[in-house]
XYZ file of C-alpha atoms in Angstrom:
627
model
C -34.662 -16.113 -28.940
C -31.624 -15.428 -31.141
C -28.303 -16.989 -30.048
C -24.937 -15.392 -30.508
C -22.492 -16.787 -33.021
C -19.174 -18.321 -32.094
C -16.572 -17.534 -34.793
C -13.985 -19.871 -33.205
C -15.850 -23.109 -33.834
C -12.903 -24.806 -35.477
C -14.717 -25.437 -38.754
C -13.850 -22.102 -40.315
C -17.387 -20.747 -40.076
C -19.503 -19.167 -37.393
C -21.618 -21.750 -35.627
C -24.711 -21.324 -33.527
C -24.135 -21.411 -29.779
C -27.507 -23.186 -29.549
C -25.815 -26.410 -30.632
C -23.711 -26.283 -27.470
C -26.487 -25.433 -25.030
C -27.312 -28.197 -22.509
C -29.786 -30.778 -23.888
C -30.205 -28.892 -27.165
C -31.475 -30.716 -30.249
C -31.788 -29.946 -33.961
C -35.351 -30.372 -35.248
C -35.819 -27.792 -38.024
C -39.297 -28.859 -39.148
C -40.891 -29.341 -35.742
C -43.555 -26.930 -34.533
C -43.040 -27.955 -30.906
C -40.355 -29.923 -29.057
C -40.570 -31.176 -25.493
C -37.910 -32.648 -23.256
C -39.013 -36.007 -21.820
C -37.339 -36.862 -18.506
C -37.279 -40.112 -16.503
C -35.861 -40.485 -12.992
C -34.792 -44.149 -13.250
C -31.247 -45.365 -12.728
C -29.179 -46.115 -15.847
C -29.769 -49.665 -17.050
C -32.810 -50.180 -14.830
C -35.123 -50.374 -17.845
C -32.910 -52.266 -20.247
C -35.538 -54.901 -20.987
C -38.637 -52.891 -20.195
C -41.359 -52.862 -22.839
C -41.825 -49.127 -22.304
C -38.616 -47.520 -21.038
C -40.337 -44.129 -21.111
C -43.186 -44.904 -18.747
C -43.650 -42.215 -16.131
C -41.622 -39.626 -18.039
C -42.290 -35.943 -17.374
C -42.196 -33.454 -20.244
C -41.004 -29.849 -20.423
C -41.380 -27.485 -23.397
C -38.188 -26.344 -25.156
C -37.436 -22.920 -26.580
C -36.813 -22.489 -30.298
C -33.514 -20.976 -31.462
C -32.181 -19.968 -34.851
C -31.086 -22.646 -37.284
C -33.708 -25.200 -36.249
C -32.248 -25.761 -32.788
C -34.275 -26.180 -29.593
C -33.080 -26.057 -25.979
C -34.611 -26.037 -22.479
C -34.731 -22.720 -20.618
C -32.679 -22.328 -17.448
C -35.666 -22.889 -15.155
C -36.252 -26.326 -16.683
C -32.624 -27.317 -16.244
C -32.798 -26.373 -12.585
C -35.763 -28.729 -12.002
C -34.254 -31.898 -13.489
C -33.851 -34.884 -11.125
C -30.566 -36.686 -10.514
C -29.931 -39.072 -12.118
C -32.188 -38.716 -15.097
C -32.725 -40.105 -18.556
C -34.053 -37.952 -21.348
C -35.354 -37.795 -24.882
C -37.510 -35.586 -27.065
C -41.166 -35.399 -28.055
C -41.599 -33.876 -31.512
C -45.010 -32.429 -32.346
C -46.556 -34.872 -29.876
C -44.688 -37.934 -31.201
C -42.085 -39.741 -29.136
C -40.135 -39.687 -26.919
C -37.033 -40.436 -28.978
C -33.408 -40.642 -27.783
C -30.994 -37.772 -28.363
C -29.332 -38.051 -31.816
C -26.100 -36.915 -30.136
C -26.471 -39.085 -27.031
C -23.127 -40.052 -25.489
C -24.615 -42.883 -23.445
C -27.503 -45.314 -24.163
C -27.521 -47.820 -21.279
C -31.203 -48.697 -21.852
C -30.888 -49.762 -25.541
C -31.153 -47.581 -28.625
C -34.893 -47.176 -27.958
C -34.602 -45.992 -24.361
C -33.681 -42.757 -22.598
C -30.356 -41.071 -23.275
C -28.008 -40.323 -20.390
C -25.609 -37.469 -19.852
C -21.964 -38.275 -19.171
C -19.024 -35.909 -18.882
C -16.443 -37.509 -21.145
C -13.953 -34.770 -20.274
C -14.023 -35.864 -16.622
C -12.131 -39.079 -17.340
C -8.667 -39.114 -15.726
C -6.465 -39.937 -18.709
C -3.067 -41.501 -18.060
C -1.716 -41.206 -21.625
C -0.085 -37.807 -21.156
C 3.170 -39.026 -22.720
C 1.459 -40.583 -25.724
C 2.688 -38.867 -28.895
C 0.743 -40.978 -31.374
C 1.799 -43.151 -34.314
C 2.087 -42.403 -38.009
C 0.711 -44.788 -40.622
C 4.200 -45.290 -42.031
C 5.630 -48.442 -40.509
C 2.272 -49.495 -39.093
C 0.914 -53.007 -38.751
C -2.827 -52.920 -38.050
C -4.848 -55.533 -36.157
C -8.604 -55.569 -36.913
C -10.792 -56.946 -34.150
C -14.437 -57.220 -33.182
C -14.762 -56.686 -29.446
C -17.834 -58.913 -29.155
C -16.057 -62.026 -30.504
C -12.420 -61.283 -29.639
C -12.995 -62.872 -26.228
C -15.687 -65.031 -24.678
C -16.835 -62.099 -22.523
C -17.083 -59.828 -25.556
C -16.218 -56.645 -23.644
C -13.625 -53.905 -23.830
C -12.359 -54.862 -20.395
C -11.716 -58.435 -21.544
C -10.096 -57.202 -24.772
C -7.714 -55.014 -22.748
C -6.440 -58.137 -20.996
C -5.178 -59.406 -24.382
C -3.031 -56.372 -25.188
C 0.144 -58.193 -24.156
C -0.564 -60.686 -26.946
C -0.845 -57.862 -29.494
C 2.377 -56.233 -28.294
C 4.220 -59.558 -28.551
C 2.726 -60.066 -32.007
C 4.367 -56.837 -33.137
C 1.355 -54.892 -34.377
C 1.263 -51.129 -33.859
C -2.411 -50.218 -34.304
C -5.604 -51.836 -32.992
C -8.592 -51.273 -35.285
C -11.977 -51.805 -33.625
C -15.035 -52.665 -35.669
C -17.868 -50.141 -35.098
C -18.613 -49.562 -31.429
C -21.614 -47.235 -31.615
C -24.991 -48.268 -30.208
C -27.000 -50.759 -32.234
C -30.304 -52.593 -31.923
C -30.200 -55.930 -30.102
C -27.664 -57.673 -27.895
C -25.064 -58.619 -30.534
C -24.072 -57.285 -33.928
C -21.102 -56.764 -36.234
C -21.571 -53.048 -35.532
C -22.545 -51.856 -38.999
C -26.203 -51.570 -37.926
C -25.322 -48.735 -35.567
C -27.786 -45.898 -34.970
C -26.371 -44.146 -31.899
C -23.261 -42.712 -33.532
C -22.141 -40.742 -30.469
C -22.583 -43.554 -27.915
C -20.407 -46.636 -27.318
C -22.694 -49.666 -27.111
C -23.406 -50.750 -23.546
C -22.844 -54.429 -24.359
C -19.144 -53.646 -24.783
C -18.975 -51.696 -21.533
C -20.136 -48.235 -22.571
C -18.233 -44.950 -22.874
C -16.069 -45.197 -19.752
C -14.893 -48.696 -20.677
C -13.928 -47.371 -24.095
C -11.841 -44.588 -22.569
C -10.103 -47.097 -20.303
C -9.387 -49.359 -23.279
C -7.796 -46.571 -25.327
C -5.808 -45.500 -22.274
C -4.546 -49.068 -21.828
C -3.616 -49.332 -25.511
C -1.596 -46.139 -25.348
C 0.080 -47.357 -22.189
C 1.104 -50.485 -24.093
C 2.401 -48.458 -27.038
C -0.531 -49.289 -29.319
C -2.470 -46.763 -31.367
C -6.251 -47.136 -31.776
C -8.198 -46.830 -35.021
C -11.982 -46.755 -34.785
C -14.131 -48.048 -37.642
C -16.992 -45.582 -38.229
C -20.007 -45.781 -40.537
C -21.232 -42.510 -42.048
C -22.965 -43.882 -45.138
C -26.136 -45.371 -43.582
C -27.843 -46.286 -40.301
C -29.160 -49.605 -39.052
C -32.822 -50.636 -39.301
C -33.587 -50.751 -35.557
C -33.608 -47.557 -33.504
C -32.982 -45.168 -36.384
C -34.921 -42.126 -35.208
C -32.906 -39.490 -37.086
C -35.625 -38.926 -39.728
C -37.990 -37.953 -36.916
C -35.757 -35.011 -36.079
C -34.848 -33.654 -39.481
C -33.755 -34.317 -43.083
C -30.738 -36.430 -42.168
C -31.406 -39.026 -44.879
C -32.191 -39.080 -48.578
C -34.285 -41.381 -50.735
C -31.126 -42.687 -52.364
C -30.315 -46.197 -51.151
C -26.783 -47.339 -50.394
C -27.736 -51.011 -50.519
C -27.759 -51.120 -46.697
C -30.317 -48.359 -46.172
C -30.968 -44.725 -47.012
C -27.927 -42.539 -47.569
C -27.061 -39.396 -45.635
C -28.191 -35.994 -46.872
C -24.812 -34.455 -47.657
C -25.759 -32.012 -50.381
C -29.494 -31.308 -50.207
C -31.524 -28.710 -48.310
C -30.570 -28.467 -44.610
C -27.469 -30.579 -45.284
C -25.135 -28.143 -43.483
C -26.261 -29.498 -40.110
C -26.153 -33.094 -41.343
C -22.526 -32.649 -42.360
C -21.837 -30.955 -39.040
C -23.367 -33.975 -37.317
C -20.772 -36.189 -39.021
C -17.840 -33.808 -38.545
C -18.608 -33.305 -34.862
C -18.663 -37.077 -34.480
C -15.168 -37.232 -35.965
C -14.049 -34.697 -33.356
C -15.689 -36.724 -30.592
C -13.565 -39.802 -31.320
C -10.325 -37.858 -31.588
C -10.854 -35.389 -28.762
C -12.994 -37.165 -26.152
C -11.886 -40.754 -26.777
C -8.250 -40.049 -27.755
C -8.323 -42.410 -30.735
C -5.509 -42.083 -33.241
C -7.376 -42.797 -36.442
C -10.699 -43.526 -38.090
C -11.454 -46.160 -40.694
C -14.252 -44.715 -42.837
C -16.665 -47.418 -43.970
C -17.619 -47.659 -47.658
C -16.986 -44.040 -48.603
C -18.051 -44.838 -52.170
C -21.605 -44.838 -50.739
C -21.318 -41.193 -49.629
C -23.313 -39.287 -52.246
C -21.983 -35.721 -52.190
C -22.156 -33.387 -55.192
C -20.824 -30.309 -53.394
C -17.699 -28.550 -54.617
C -15.989 -29.517 -51.365
C -16.633 -33.191 -50.673
C -17.391 -34.120 -47.074
C -14.238 -36.295 -47.044
C -12.115 -33.308 -47.982
C -13.790 -31.274 -45.263
C -13.207 -34.113 -42.799
C -9.550 -34.297 -43.768
C -9.032 -30.567 -43.295
C -10.670 -30.546 -39.875
C -8.719 -33.626 -38.809
C -5.435 -32.002 -39.790
C -6.367 -28.896 -37.810
C -7.278 -31.008 -34.807
C -4.013 -32.937 -35.129
C -2.138 -29.664 -34.815
C -4.195 -28.665 -31.761
C -3.698 -32.031 -30.040
C -0.034 -32.341 -30.965
C -0.194 -35.891 -32.337
C -0.778 -37.488 -35.749
C -4.375 -38.387 -36.610
C -5.113 -40.875 -39.369
C -8.065 -41.192 -41.754
C -8.315 -44.426 -43.767
C -11.061 -44.870 -46.340
C -12.670 -48.104 -47.395
C -13.319 -47.444 -51.066
C -13.926 -49.827 -53.947
C -13.315 -47.175 -56.612
C -9.520 -47.460 -56.885
C -9.510 -43.682 -56.968
C -6.184 -42.049 -55.985
C -7.983 -38.794 -55.178
C -8.774 -40.281 -51.764
C -5.110 -40.166 -50.784
C -3.943 -37.253 -52.922
C -3.097 -34.071 -51.016
C -5.699 -31.321 -50.833
C -5.181 -28.200 -52.926
C -6.477 -24.705 -52.162
C -7.776 -24.337 -55.688
C -9.726 -27.580 -55.492
C -7.544 -29.343 -58.059
C -6.100 -31.786 -55.535
C -7.556 -34.775 -53.752
C -9.322 -35.357 -50.457
C -6.130 -35.601 -48.428
C -6.897 -38.808 -46.517
C -3.998 -40.710 -44.989
C -4.782 -44.066 -46.546
C -7.318 -46.281 -48.249
C -8.030 -49.990 -48.391
C -6.921 -51.837 -51.518
C -9.182 -54.790 -52.204
C -7.099 -55.666 -55.263
C -4.286 -56.954 -53.049
C -6.688 -59.213 -51.158
C -8.289 -60.523 -54.337
C -4.965 -61.249 -56.044
C -3.544 -63.071 -53.014
C -6.789 -64.956 -52.389
C -6.928 -66.285 -55.944
C -3.218 -67.158 -55.923
C -3.664 -69.183 -52.726
C -7.119 -70.743 -53.179
C -7.713 -70.885 -56.934
C -11.205 -69.417 -56.475
C -12.205 -67.393 -59.533
C -15.921 -66.751 -59.023
C -17.443 -63.267 -59.103
C -14.990 -60.432 -58.645
C -12.108 -62.914 -58.339
C -12.307 -63.751 -62.067
C -10.054 -60.934 -63.232
C -7.302 -62.041 -60.832
C -6.985 -65.592 -62.192
C -3.507 -65.009 -63.591
C -0.666 -64.861 -61.077
C 0.565 -61.820 -63.004
C -2.328 -59.917 -61.396
C -0.559 -60.281 -58.061
C 2.693 -59.003 -59.560
C 0.894 -55.973 -60.970
C -0.677 -55.174 -57.603
C 2.679 -55.446 -55.813
C 4.375 -53.269 -58.430
C 1.689 -50.668 -59.029
C -0.757 -50.753 -56.103
C -3.972 -51.292 -58.069
C -4.771 -54.058 -60.525
C -7.796 -52.216 -61.877
C -6.210 -48.875 -62.725
C -8.382 -48.109 -65.717
C -8.628 -51.703 -66.919
C -11.813 -53.583 -67.770
C -13.555 -55.202 -64.794
C -15.576 -58.235 -65.885
C -17.443 -58.206 -62.557
C -18.566 -54.594 -63.041
C -18.804 -54.961 -66.830
C -16.982 -51.673 -67.325
C -13.568 -50.113 -67.007
C -12.565 -49.384 -63.438
C -10.006 -47.449 -61.440
C -7.144 -45.107 -62.123
C -3.349 -45.413 -61.703
C -1.761 -44.255 -58.481
C 0.271 -41.078 -58.644
C 4.015 -41.536 -58.990
C 4.680 -40.108 -55.547
C 1.876 -41.849 -53.637
C 3.643 -43.516 -50.697
C 3.350 -47.268 -50.381
C 1.909 -47.085 -46.863
C -1.144 -45.189 -48.150
C -2.620 -48.514 -49.302
C -3.890 -50.667 -46.421
C -4.045 -54.325 -47.434
C -4.963 -57.707 -45.997
C -5.304 -61.373 -46.837
C -8.394 -61.652 -44.601
C -10.726 -59.146 -42.952
C -14.181 -59.025 -41.425
C -15.856 -58.505 -44.816
C -13.947 -61.076 -46.833
C -14.413 -63.750 -44.162
C -17.811 -62.819 -42.750
C -19.500 -62.308 -46.095
C -18.775 -65.888 -47.134
C -21.805 -68.108 -46.564
C -20.201 -70.115 -43.749
C -17.834 -67.365 -42.577
C -14.883 -69.687 -43.242
C -11.335 -68.414 -42.926
C -8.431 -69.357 -45.182
C -7.516 -71.808 -42.433
C -10.409 -74.044 -43.493
C -8.994 -74.779 -46.961
C -5.258 -73.993 -47.067
C -2.308 -75.960 -45.780
C 0.228 -74.474 -43.407
C 2.625 -73.514 -46.175
C -0.024 -71.626 -48.117
C -1.049 -69.736 -44.982
C 2.619 -68.888 -44.465
C 2.965 -67.547 -48.021
C -0.028 -65.282 -47.395
C 1.608 -63.968 -44.234
C 4.881 -63.314 -46.057
C 3.197 -61.464 -48.917
C 1.319 -59.326 -46.400
C 4.163 -58.507 -44.016
C 7.087 -58.394 -46.452
C 5.068 -56.555 -49.089
C 5.206 -52.810 -49.738
C 1.862 -51.724 -48.276
C 0.458 -51.219 -44.780
C -0.545 -54.688 -43.547
C -3.744 -55.375 -41.628
C -4.375 -58.659 -39.820
C -7.814 -59.964 -38.925
C -8.088 -61.217 -35.353
C -6.992 -64.830 -34.974
C -5.311 -64.891 -38.380
C -1.937 -64.821 -36.638
C -2.432 -68.307 -35.216
C -4.527 -69.769 -38.059
C -7.657 -69.683 -35.906
C -10.020 -72.564 -36.615
C -13.130 -70.587 -35.701
C -15.220 -69.072 -38.500
C -16.422 -65.495 -38.363
C -20.078 -65.521 -39.340
C -22.685 -62.851 -39.912
C -24.793 -62.423 -36.762
C -27.478 -60.111 -35.406
C -29.916 -60.070 -32.488
C -32.788 -57.868 -33.594
C -35.617 -57.819 -31.055
C -38.308 -57.008 -33.627
C -39.694 -60.355 -34.947
C -40.430 -59.056 -38.446
C -36.947 -57.572 -38.820
C -35.300 -60.698 -37.438
C -37.153 -62.903 -39.925
C -36.345 -60.573 -42.813
C -32.613 -60.612 -42.020
C -32.502 -64.411 -41.743
C -34.445 -65.019 -44.943
C -32.560 -62.324 -46.823
C -29.233 -63.903 -45.899
C -30.376 -67.334 -47.041
C -31.817 -66.058 -50.324
C -28.541 -64.267 -51.040
C -26.586 -67.521 -50.930
C -29.255 -69.664 -52.545
C -28.386 -67.776 -55.734
C -24.855 -69.146 -55.303
C -26.109 -72.747 -55.004
C -25.804 -72.946 -51.209
C -28.304 -75.184 -49.476
C -30.813 -73.213 -47.398
C -29.897 -75.071 -44.205
C -26.131 -74.661 -44.670
C -26.268 -70.895 -44.221
C -26.007 -70.018 -40.502
C -29.026 -68.197 -39.063
C -27.797 -64.669 -38.185
C -30.309 -64.457 -35.332
C -29.262 -67.724 -33.647
C -27.100 -67.136 -30.533
C -24.795 -69.968 -31.574
C -23.828 -68.087 -34.753
C -22.111 -65.454 -32.653
C -20.792 -68.097 -30.271
C -19.218 -70.040 -33.131
C -17.344 -66.887 -34.115
C -15.642 -66.310 -30.747
C -11.891 -66.897 -30.851
C -10.540 -69.952 -29.037
C -7.426 -68.584 -27.442
C -6.237 -71.905 -26.064
C -5.569 -73.318 -29.543
C -2.798 -70.751 -30.180
C -0.456 -72.628 -27.863
C 0.020 -75.850 -29.821
C 0.410 -77.515 -33.189
C 0.278 -75.563 -36.412
C -1.464 -72.724 -34.582
C 1.662 -72.132 -32.489
C 3.954 -72.488 -35.525
C 1.960 -69.955 -37.560
C 1.908 -67.553 -34.592
C 5.686 -67.792 -34.297
C 5.976 -67.011 -38.015
C 3.792 -63.908 -37.754
C 5.860 -62.669 -34.823
C 9.073 -63.259 -36.764
C 7.784 -61.432 -39.830
C 6.527 -58.387 -37.909
C 9.897 -58.245 -36.135
C 11.743 -58.317 -39.472
C 9.416 -55.646 -40.803
C 10.382 -53.391 -37.903
C 14.094 -54.164 -38.233
C 14.572 -53.944 -42.018
C 13.874 -50.378 -43.239
C 13.438 -51.505 -46.856
C 10.272 -53.346 -45.820
C 8.575 -50.067 -44.860
C 10.126 -47.848 -47.543
C 7.444 -45.464 -48.854
C 9.106 -45.320 -52.290
C 7.146 -47.755 -54.451
C 9.901 -47.860 -57.075
C 12.052 -49.867 -54.650
C 9.650 -52.815 -54.988
C 9.753 -55.216 -57.913
C 7.642 -58.343 -58.323
C 7.902 -61.084 -60.946
C 5.801 -64.215 -61.481
C 5.849 -67.374 -63.550
C 2.194 -68.237 -64.117
C 2.819 -71.690 -65.483
C 4.877 -72.884 -62.536
C 3.279 -70.763 -59.823
C 6.489 -68.957 -58.872
C 6.645 -65.488 -57.350
C 9.701 -63.378 -56.595
C 9.379 -60.115 -54.711
C 12.386 -57.816 -54.328
C 12.342 -55.065 -51.710
C 14.979 -52.357 -51.425
C 15.704 -52.354 -55.168
C 18.342 -49.739 -55.991
C 17.928 -47.048 -58.621
C 19.984 -49.039 -61.128
C 17.299 -51.730 -61.061
C 19.460 -54.434 -59.529
C 18.109 -57.001 -57.105
C 16.645 -55.967 -53.781
C 18.267 -56.206 -50.386
C 15.379 -58.433 -49.291
C 14.078 -61.131 -51.633
C 10.923 -63.217 -51.161
C 10.673 -66.451 -53.135
C 7.313 -68.231 -53.021
C 6.313 -71.512 -54.670
C 2.559 -71.036 -54.879
C 1.926 -73.969 -57.177
C 2.782 -77.648 -57.012
C 6.339 -77.280 -58.368
C 9.373 -76.507 -56.179
C 11.042 -73.203 -57.065
C 14.778 -72.978 -57.799
C 16.633 -70.609 -55.471
C 18.850 -68.280 -57.520
C 22.463 -67.735 -56.560
C 22.390 -64.722 -54.273
C 25.858 -64.157 -52.833
C 25.909 -62.196 -49.607
C 22.350 -63.099 -48.586
C 21.157 -65.089 -45.604
C 17.885 -66.767 -44.709
C 15.648 -64.394 -42.754
C 12.560 -66.595 -42.573
C 10.973 -69.546 -44.303
C 7.965 -71.805 -43.898
C 6.322 -74.677 -45.704
C 3.561 -77.256 -45.308
C 5.510 -79.078 -42.585
C 6.489 -75.999 -40.613
C 9.461 -73.608 -40.385
C 12.368 -73.783 -42.851
C 15.413 -73.349 -40.612
C 18.087 -73.399 -43.337
C 18.236 -73.200 -47.099
C 17.340 -76.585 -48.619
C 20.293 -78.674 -49.795
C 18.650 -79.273 -53.167
C 18.447 -75.523 -53.805
C 14.685 -75.591 -54.146
C 11.860 -73.835 -52.306
C 9.357 -76.645 -51.636
C 5.902 -76.419 -53.157
C 3.526 -74.340 -51.016
C 6.455 -72.708 -49.213
C 8.467 -69.493 -49.131
C 11.908 -68.297 -48.147
C 12.787 -64.714 -47.310
C 16.402 -63.777 -47.972
C 18.240 -60.628 -46.967
C 21.661 -59.090 -47.348
C 23.982 -59.659 -44.451
């Protein structure tokens, strides 16, 4: 049976209608494919040893392009409700690779759900640009005790009062086990049921838009998790090339057109069916693609087209460790441009601030030992812009283009990786005093780049954020636990000091304690974050895209930093000046006529007026602005 072609697919090429037929599946190497159908209620077999017991099977018809679909007479005989999967050459059943709903775990039957049937209330939502944004990264499973989207939605008032503009959710797609960071996802098209499933996700996005908050979804296209990864059963989705977390995606080999389409259709799903405003693309440096048009460039082009169709801005932010400006350089018809993404993470900012605050210089922190590294990052965006990286033992990076806007770099002082990948998952709160935490906040929110906060950072949360999993397979669980401990044994950590990822208390220890935000230094730090985000919204020089209006200077010996924002073209001082005493010496406040104190904080709490001795105390900052 030969399907027609649809020339209006939105990807610039004709696409097979077979992909859009009900219950169709791509299995190009299979000789036979059967539809396996169960008549159980959703969730009824969540813990069953064999969720497929009693399933009926129906043969599928083969279409062009490796697609299979049930004939009309089979569709008419399906029970209601029903779960389904596929038997490939007698092996299976396996869940649908494009399943929108997996209520019975990643190993159980897929369920159909009409995402377009949701009654959206965000009709007046016009979206948010990255310029002027303040992003808040959160993990739904540890943001609240309940660990659900519904519970997270009840905290939106806190985020609005905090002054952030975008909520960034760690990966939400279906994963093996009851708890996970999300980067072991295997059901890319389905929101994990532990968070509430697809309908709860739609309600959450709707609530965010109603509160004036944009939503960015963290997605992982570079690998799949170890439990429930059935994609290789269906076709050549993966390659032999390892990413360090698992096999990479087949982006440029035989049959890779459909693999790329699998990714690009997933991008459309988040934007179109879930109304998200942006995607954070995990570890794009692990995407091995030798084609003339990189998959990121293709993704950017399709996202821009979809943005035009939907009438609102859509954002793509790459996590990349390459310091490669091509990520955020505009596309060019002749292929001489970049990938055209909206933004990319800059780890250099984190590393420079972390070293300046903590003094840690192990591993990749070594190159940032001098405080001048922080000045270079603030002035130029990247520290490694073609310089030698001692950690990599080679030269690394490339300078940003002159016209790259400041907001294109997304920066942080803490995030899920930098906290969670420490042996004990300890935050800066565990080692820094209140003044040092305040300096970090000021550098982040008064700096030139797009700031991103990690949940709980705004009140100096005392809880760690540790690496946790809940794999049901005993061999996998043991391998993850032992692998984690061996990793840190090489760094001289005692075996018993590394939390067991599989232990329920490891996740429990990572849940935010919301009650602590109301008192003591937690409340003082929260008030500071609110004040700084308010100033960032009120003072246009703090969100100026022109990087030449930022100038940073440091004194390594004394630990002084001065950051001028709103510097005029004649190179005079900025209209906003940050003075930070990072070391143990107080910093003299220069004579700045016509300036007033905008904010200040030190080890003992807020600085309400300029000190009489004309000095910024050690481990403190003051932020001054023209009247």
